[in-house]
Amino acid sequence: MTTHTDEILVLGATGKVGRRLVRTLRAAGRPVRAASRSGAVRFDWTDRRTWSAALEGASAVHLLAPEDPALAALFVKQATEAGVSRFVALSARGIDQVPPRFFPGMAAAEEAVRDSGARWTILRPNNFSQNFDEDVWHAPLRSGHLALPIGAVPEPFVDVQDIADVAAAVLTSDGHHGRVYELSGPRALTFEAAVATIAEAAGRPIRYTELTPEEYKADLLAAGVPEETADELNAMFATMRAGHFAEPGTGVREVLGRAPVDFATYAARAAAAGAWD
Ligand SMILES: NC(=O)c1ccc[n+]([C@@H]2O[C@H](COP(=O)([O-])OP(=O)(O)OC[C@H]3O[C@@H](n4cnc5c(N)ncnc54)[C@H](OP(=O)(O)O)[C@@H]3O)[C@@H](O)[C@H]2O)c1
């Protein structure tokens, strides 16, 4: 059996970013450990017995933040002791603008890699375009109606493949230590315009309705979302309404030397794959 000592441990490997990152790294011939609770390599934040086997042979880690902030520094310390010398932490744009009680795991993961003594890079993406076809807004769009409390503030949605391409580049090339990259699409558009773009690409009517934060919270609670999560999501929309990350970020071009994927291109590709049929 060959034992690698230069493998890249990808946490969240079955998720939207992680599975694209695994594919991208493997296509470039890099050895990858694809880890999550249901991944090829078992890794569970809440079961520390899974950590050391996941870290075996890894020299770099793509770090998805844990929910429990206390786990971030513990994991990063264990990883550096196991030989990891490079971290890429997937965070979020605006994380330094939301009240600290929200998304504490992400803030802790950023802090842990900064304090690690290893090379580190932080990726702060905007809202993902793929939330519309692979995640939370998919079912509402298929039913023909999305309702959120965002107002007319535009959002420069980022294509998840761009995040994966940036993560792959940062994990496998030098010059990114200590950098925080803000990742977005090339232009900001309102949610109403995003839904109209999708409706046109899908060739069917889909409506967008504006909600108050109170109406949004009531909808989430009625759908069985825990109150804490509903408040966290409302805090994220409040940060977005304040316009803190409405301007496109420059990270995709800085790292990849090319323009990010535009929302209309994303929508056309997803529609062609039948996302909203
Ligand atoms: N969606 C957005 O618009 C957006 C914007 C900015 C930042 N972000 C951040 O980006 C990250 C999300 O990435 P994503 O969208 O690729 O994720 P995702 O599609 O939601 O998938 C989550 C991944 O984490 C794994 N996972 C869940 N619980 C776990 C646990 N207890 N232990 C180990 N692994 C666990 C899941 O796999 P298993 O179920 O197999 O464990 C899966 O691979 C999150 O930190 C999110 O907050 C998202």
Coordinates of C-alpha atoms in Angstrom, one line a residue, residues 28-268:
A28 CA -5.2 18.1 -11.9
G29 CA -3.7 14.8 -10.6
R30 CA -3.6 15.8 -6.9
P31 CA -4.2 13.1 -4.3
V32 CA -7.3 14.0 -2.3
R33 CA -8.9 12.7 0.9
A34 CA -12.6 13.4 0.4
A35 CA -14.0 13.7 3.9
S36 CA -17.4 14.2 5.5
R37 CA -19.8 12.0 7.6
S38 CA -20.9 10.2 4.5
G39 CA -17.7 10.7 2.4
A40 CA -15.1 8.3 1.3
V41 CA -13.0 9.3 4.3
R42 CA -15.2 9.5 7.4
F43 CA -14.9 12.8 9.2
D44 CA -17.5 14.0 11.7
W45 CA -16.9 17.3 13.6
T46 CA -18.9 15.9 16.5
D47 CA -17.0 12.6 16.7
R48 CA -13.3 13.4 17.5
R49 CA -12.4 9.8 17.1
T50 CA -12.7 10.3 13.3
W51 CA -10.2 13.2 13.1
S52 CA -6.9 11.5 13.2
A53 CA -7.6 8.9 10.5
A54 CA -8.9 11.7 8.3
L55 CA -5.7 13.7 8.8
E56 CA -3.4 10.8 8.0
G57 CA -1.0 11.7 5.3
A58 CA -2.5 15.2 4.7
S59 CA -0.3 18.2 4.2
A60 CA -3.1 20.7 3.3
V61 CA -6.7 21.1 4.5
H62 CA -9.7 22.7 2.9
L63 CA -11.6 23.6 6.1
L64 CA -15.3 23.9 6.3
A65 CA -16.3 25.6 9.6
P66 CA -17.8 23.5 12.4
E67 CA -21.0 24.6 14.0
D68 CA -19.4 24.5 17.5
P69 CA -16.7 27.2 17.5
A70 CA -14.8 25.4 20.2
L71 CA -13.9 22.7 17.8
A72 CA -12.1 24.8 15.2
A73 CA -8.9 25.5 17.2
L74 CA -8.8 21.9 18.5
F75 CA -8.9 20.5 15.0
V76 CA -6.4 23.0 13.5
K77 CA -4.0 22.2 16.4
Q78 CA -4.4 18.5 15.8
A79 CA -3.9 19.0 12.1
T80 CA -0.7 20.9 12.4
E81 CA 0.7 18.3 14.9
A82 CA -0.2 15.7 12.3
G83 CA 1.9 17.5 9.6
V84 CA -0.6 19.9 7.9
S85 CA 1.3 23.0 6.8
R86 CA -1.4 24.8 4.7
F87 CA -5.1 25.7 5.4
V88 CA -7.7 27.1 3.2
A89 CA -10.7 28.2 5.3
L90 CA -14.1 28.6 3.5
S91 CA -15.8 31.4 5.3
A92 CA -18.4 34.0 4.1
R93 CA -18.4 37.6 3.0
G94 CA -19.7 39.9 5.7
I95 CA -18.7 37.5 8.5
D96 CA -17.0 40.4 10.3
Q97 CA -20.2 42.5 10.0
V98 CA -22.7 40.1 11.6
P99 CA -23.2 40.1 15.4
P100 CA -20.6 37.7 16.9
R101 CA -23.3 35.4 18.3
F102 CA -24.2 34.4 14.7
F103 CA -22.0 32.0 12.7
P104 CA -19.5 31.7 15.5
G105 CA -18.0 28.5 14.0
M106 CA -16.9 30.4 10.9
A107 CA -15.3 33.2 12.8
A108 CA -13.6 30.6 15.0
A109 CA -12.3 28.8 12.0
E110 CA -10.8 32.0 10.5
E111 CA -9.1 32.8 13.8
A112 CA -7.8 29.2 14.2
V113 CA -6.1 29.2 10.8
R114 CA -4.7 32.7 11.4
D115 CA -3.2 31.5 14.7
S116 CA -2.0 28.1 13.4
G117 CA 1.6 29.0 12.5
A118 CA 1.0 27.2 9.2
R119 CA 0.3 28.9 5.8
W120 CA -3.3 30.0 5.6
T121 CA -5.8 31.6 3.2
I122 CA -9.4 32.6 3.9
L123 CA -12.1 32.5 1.2
R124 CA -15.1 34.8 1.8
P125 CA -17.7 34.1 -0.9
N126 CA -21.0 35.9 -1.5
N127 CA -24.2 33.9 -1.7
F128 CA -23.9 31.0 -4.0
S129 CA -25.7 30.9 -7.3
Q130 CA -26.2 27.2 -6.7
N131 CA -28.4 28.0 -3.7
F132 CA -31.1 28.4 -6.4
D133 CA -30.8 24.8 -7.8
E134 CA -28.9 22.7 -5.2
D135 CA -30.0 24.1 -1.9
V136 CA -32.4 26.2 0.1
W137 CA -34.1 28.2 -2.7
H138 CA -34.5 25.2 -5.1
A139 CA -37.9 23.9 -3.9
P140 CA -39.5 27.4 -3.7
L141 CA -38.4 28.1 -7.3
R142 CA -39.7 24.8 -8.5
S143 CA -43.0 25.6 -6.9
G144 CA -43.0 28.9 -8.8
H145 CA -42.5 31.4 -5.9
L146 CA -39.6 32.6 -3.8
A147 CA -40.1 35.0 -0.9
L148 CA -37.3 36.6 1.1
P149 CA -36.5 39.7 3.2
I150 CA -33.8 41.3 1.1
G151 CA -35.3 44.4 -0.5
A152 CA -33.8 46.0 -3.5
V153 CA -30.2 45.6 -2.4
P154 CA -28.3 43.7 -5.1
E155 CA -26.2 40.6 -4.5
P156 CA -23.2 39.5 -6.7
F157 CA -24.0 35.8 -6.5
V158 CA -20.9 33.6 -7.0
D159 CA -20.8 30.4 -9.0
V160 CA -19.6 27.5 -6.8
Q161 CA -17.3 26.2 -9.5
D162 CA -15.4 29.5 -9.2
I163 CA -15.0 29.0 -5.4
A164 CA -13.7 25.4 -6.1
D165 CA -11.3 26.7 -8.8
V166 CA -9.9 29.3 -6.4
A167 CA -9.7 26.9 -3.5
A168 CA -7.8 24.4 -5.8
A169 CA -5.4 27.1 -6.9
V170 CA -4.7 28.3 -3.4
L171 CA -4.2 24.8 -2.1
T172 CA -1.7 23.9 -4.8
S173 CA 0.3 27.1 -5.5
D174 CA 2.3 29.6 -3.6
G175 CA 1.7 33.3 -3.0
H176 CA -1.6 33.1 -1.1
H177 CA -0.4 32.9 2.5
G178 CA -2.1 35.4 4.8
R179 CA -4.6 36.5 2.1
V180 CA -8.4 36.9 2.5
Y181 CA -10.1 36.6 -0.9
E182 CA -13.6 38.0 -1.4
L183 CA -15.3 35.8 -4.0
S184 CA -18.3 36.9 -6.0
G185 CA -19.8 37.0 -9.5
P186 CA -18.9 39.8 -11.9
R187 CA -22.1 41.9 -11.2
A188 CA -24.7 42.3 -8.5
L189 CA -28.3 41.8 -9.2
T190 CA -31.4 42.0 -7.0
F191 CA -33.1 38.7 -6.0
E192 CA -36.1 39.8 -8.1
A193 CA -33.8 40.1 -11.1
A194 CA -32.1 36.8 -10.3
V195 CA -35.5 35.0 -10.2
A196 CA -36.6 36.7 -13.4
T197 CA -33.3 35.5 -15.0
I198 CA -34.0 32.0 -13.9
A199 CA -37.6 32.1 -15.0
E200 CA -36.5 33.2 -18.5
A201 CA -33.8 30.5 -18.6
A202 CA -36.3 27.9 -17.4
G203 CA -39.0 29.0 -19.7
R204 CA -41.7 29.2 -17.0
P205 CA -43.2 31.8 -14.7
I206 CA -41.6 32.1 -11.3
R207 CA -42.4 35.0 -8.9
Y208 CA -40.3 36.8 -6.3
T209 CA -42.1 38.4 -3.3
E210 CA -40.5 40.6 -0.7
L211 CA -41.1 39.7 3.0
T212 CA -40.6 41.6 6.2
P213 CA -38.0 39.9 8.6
E214 CA -40.9 39.0 10.9
E215 CA -42.8 37.3 8.0
Y216 CA -39.7 35.5 7.0
K217 CA -39.1 34.2 10.5
A218 CA -42.7 33.1 10.8
D219 CA -42.3 31.2 7.5
L220 CA -39.1 29.5 8.7
L221 CA -40.6 28.5 12.0
A222 CA -43.7 27.1 10.3
A223 CA -41.4 25.0 8.1
G224 CA -39.8 23.5 11.2
V225 CA -36.6 25.5 11.2
P226 CA -35.2 26.0 14.8
E227 CA -35.6 29.6 16.1
E228 CA -31.9 30.0 16.5
T229 CA -31.3 29.2 12.8
A230 CA -34.2 31.5 11.8
D231 CA -32.6 34.3 13.7
E232 CA -29.2 33.6 12.2
L233 CA -30.7 33.7 8.7
N234 CA -32.5 36.9 9.5
A235 CA -29.1 38.4 10.7
M236 CA -27.5 37.4 7.4
F237 CA -30.3 39.1 5.4
A238 CA -30.0 42.2 7.7
T239 CA -26.3 42.3 6.8
M240 CA -27.1 42.0 3.1
R241 CA -29.8 44.7 3.3
A242 CA -27.2 47.0 4.9
G243 CA -25.3 46.6 1.6
H244 CA -22.1 45.4 3.3
F245 CA -21.2 43.0 0.5
A246 CA -23.3 44.2 -2.5
E247 CA -20.2 45.3 -4.4
P248 CA -18.5 42.5 -6.4
G249 CA -15.4 41.1 -4.8
T250 CA -12.1 40.8 -6.7
G251 CA -10.9 37.4 -5.5
V252 CA -11.7 35.2 -8.5
R253 CA -9.8 37.5 -10.9
E254 CA -6.9 38.0 -8.4
V255 CA -6.4 34.2 -8.0
L256 CA -7.4 32.8 -11.4
G257 CA -6.7 35.8 -13.7
R258 CA -10.1 35.5 -15.4
A259 CA -13.6 36.9 -14.9
P260 CA -16.0 35.0 -12.6
V261 CA -19.0 33.2 -14.1
D262 CA -22.0 35.5 -14.7
F263 CA -25.3 34.7 -13.1
A264 CA -27.1 34.5 -16.5
T265 CA -24.5 31.8 -17.6
Y266 CA -25.1 29.9 -14.4
A267 CA -28.9 30.1 -14.9
A268 CA -28.7 29.0 -18.5

